[in-house]
Amino acid sequence: MIKITNIETHAINRIANPQKNHLDDIVIPDFHADSKQAMAEYIIAVYDLGSLDGVKQTSSPHVLAFSYLTNNQISHLTAKIQQEK
């Protein structure tokens, strides 16, 4: 099991300091934890965020960062990945 913590979202627009929203921590089953893209798709489905736009693959292994599209607005999500024991 993978635990996703410190989940923050914000809309990508022309505002210098966009308001960040915090979501509750989530545990992802192993069969959805094969890749960062699979984890992103699972989080989008659980929180009904819209559709996946892109996953940042260059971030640290313990960081999940992706953008998603909802109602013609692109938003960004960042979170920490922790292995559950």
mmCIF file of C-alpha atoms in Angstrom:
data_model
loop_
_atom_site.group_PDB
_atom_site.id
_atom_site.type_symbol
_atom_site.label_atom_id
_atom_site.label_comp_id
_atom_site.label_asym_id
_atom_site.label_seq_id
_atom_site.Cartn_x
_atom_site.Cartn_y
_atom_site.Cartn_z
ATOM 1 C CA MET A 1 0.000 0.000 0.000
ATOM 2 C CA ILE A 2 1.087 3.533 -0.769
ATOM 3 C CA LYS A 3 0.022 6.487 1.364
ATOM 4 C CA ILE A 4 -0.313 9.882 -0.287
ATOM 5 C CA THR A 5 0.005 12.798 2.150
ATOM 6 C CA ASN A 6 0.252 16.604 2.068
ATOM 7 C CA ILE A 7 -2.031 16.810 -0.959
ATOM 8 C CA GLU A 8 -2.306 20.396 -2.246
ATOM 9 C CA THR A 9 -4.094 21.677 -5.336
ATOM 10 C CA HIS A 10 -4.207 25.067 -6.991
ATOM 11 C CA ALA A 11 -5.538 26.486 -10.240
ATOM 12 C CA ILE A 12 -2.994 27.501 -12.846
ATOM 13 C CA ASN A 13 -3.777 31.049 -13.935
ATOM 14 C CA ARG A 14 -2.306 34.535 -13.970
ATOM 15 C CA ILE A 15 -2.622 35.168 -10.230
ATOM 16 C CA ALA A 16 0.777 35.453 -8.548
ATOM 17 C CA ASN A 17 -0.093 33.486 -5.394
ATOM 18 C CA PRO A 18 -3.022 31.188 -6.150
ATOM 19 C CA GLN A 19 -5.109 29.866 -3.275
ATOM 20 C CA LYS A 20 -4.093 26.339 -2.346
ATOM 21 C CA ASN A 21 -6.626 23.720 -1.331
ATOM 22 C CA HIS A 22 -5.706 20.809 0.903
ATOM 23 C CA LEU A 23 -7.201 17.348 0.418
ATOM 24 C CA ASP A 24 -7.306 14.489 2.903
ATOM 25 C CA ASP A 25 -4.566 11.857 2.868
ATOM 26 C CA ILE A 26 -5.349 8.758 0.831
ATOM 27 C CA VAL A 27 -4.108 5.163 0.730
ATOM 28 C CA ILE A 28 -3.633 3.679 -2.727
ATOM 29 C CA PRO A 29 -3.832 -0.104 -3.276
ATOM 30 C CA ASP A 30 -0.712 -1.687 -4.740
ATOM 31 C CA PHE A 31 -2.361 -2.425 -8.091
ATOM 32 C CA HIS A 32 -2.820 1.340 -8.643
ATOM 33 C CA ALA A 33 0.724 2.158 -7.513
ATOM 34 C CA ASP A 34 2.695 0.832 -10.491
ATOM 35 C CA SER A 35 3.592 4.316 -11.705
ATOM 36 C CA LYS A 36 3.046 7.973 -10.902
ATOM 37 C CA GLN A 37 0.531 8.145 -13.733
ATOM 38 C CA ALA A 38 -1.497 5.276 -12.253
ATOM 39 C CA MET A 39 -1.449 6.979 -8.838
ATOM 40 C CA ALA A 40 -2.528 10.291 -10.418
ATOM 41 C CA GLU A 41 -5.428 8.612 -12.245
ATOM 42 C CA TYR A 42 -6.531 6.935 -8.995
ATOM 43 C CA ILE A 43 -6.489 10.242 -7.063
ATOM 44 C CA ILE A 44 -8.417 11.984 -9.841
ATOM 45 C CA ALA A 45 -11.057 9.246 -9.751
ATOM 46 C CA VAL A 46 -11.370 9.250 -5.941
ATOM 47 C CA TYR A 47 -11.668 13.034 -5.603
ATOM 48 C CA ASP A 48 -13.575 13.474 -8.909
ATOM 49 C CA LEU A 49 -11.099 16.098 -10.119
ATOM 50 C CA GLY A 50 -11.733 15.821 -13.864
ATOM 51 C CA SER A 51 -9.222 14.402 -16.340
ATOM 52 C CA LEU A 52 -5.464 13.961 -16.194
ATOM 53 C CA ASP A 53 -3.510 16.540 -18.193
ATOM 54 C CA GLY A 54 0.089 15.507 -17.450
ATOM 55 C CA VAL A 55 2.339 13.917 -14.836
ATOM 56 C CA LYS A 56 5.677 15.438 -13.860
ATOM 57 C CA GLN A 57 8.165 12.583 -14.166
ATOM 58 C CA THR A 58 11.261 14.583 -13.218
ATOM 59 C CA SER A 59 10.273 15.174 -9.590
ATOM 60 C CA SER A 60 11.800 13.220 -6.710
ATOM 61 C CA PRO A 61 10.641 9.605 -6.261
ATOM 62 C CA HIS A 62 8.774 10.601 -3.073
ATOM 63 C CA VAL A 63 6.904 13.507 -4.737
ATOM 64 C CA LEU A 64 3.800 13.187 -6.893
ATOM 65 C CA ALA A 65 3.071 16.187 -9.106
ATOM 66 C CA PHE A 66 0.547 16.353 -11.929
ATOM 67 C CA SER A 67 -1.887 18.674 -13.652
ATOM 68 C CA TYR A 68 -5.527 17.970 -14.363
ATOM 69 C CA LEU A 69 -8.325 19.600 -16.319
ATOM 70 C CA THR A 70 -11.751 20.356 -14.871
ATOM 71 C CA ASN A 71 -14.344 22.712 -16.383
ATOM 72 C CA ASN A 72 -11.791 24.127 -18.882
ATOM 73 C CA GLN A 73 -9.474 25.074 -15.989
ATOM 74 C CA ILE A 74 -6.054 23.496 -15.551
ATOM 75 C CA SER A 75 -5.054 22.822 -11.960
ATOM 76 C CA HIS A 76 -1.921 21.401 -10.381
ATOM 77 C CA LEU A 77 -1.642 18.849 -7.572
ATOM 78 C CA THR A 78 1.422 18.056 -5.476
ATOM 79 C CA ALA A 79 1.719 15.422 -2.770
ATOM 80 C CA LYS A 80 4.188 13.227 -0.901
ATOM 81 C CA ILE A 81 4.411 9.471 -1.512
ATOM 82 C CA GLN A 82 5.025 7.204 1.492
ATOM 83 C CA GLN A 83 5.357 3.422 1.548
ATOM 84 C CA GLU A 84 2.941 1.798 3.997
ATOM 85 C CA LYS A 85 4.320 -1.134 5.962
#
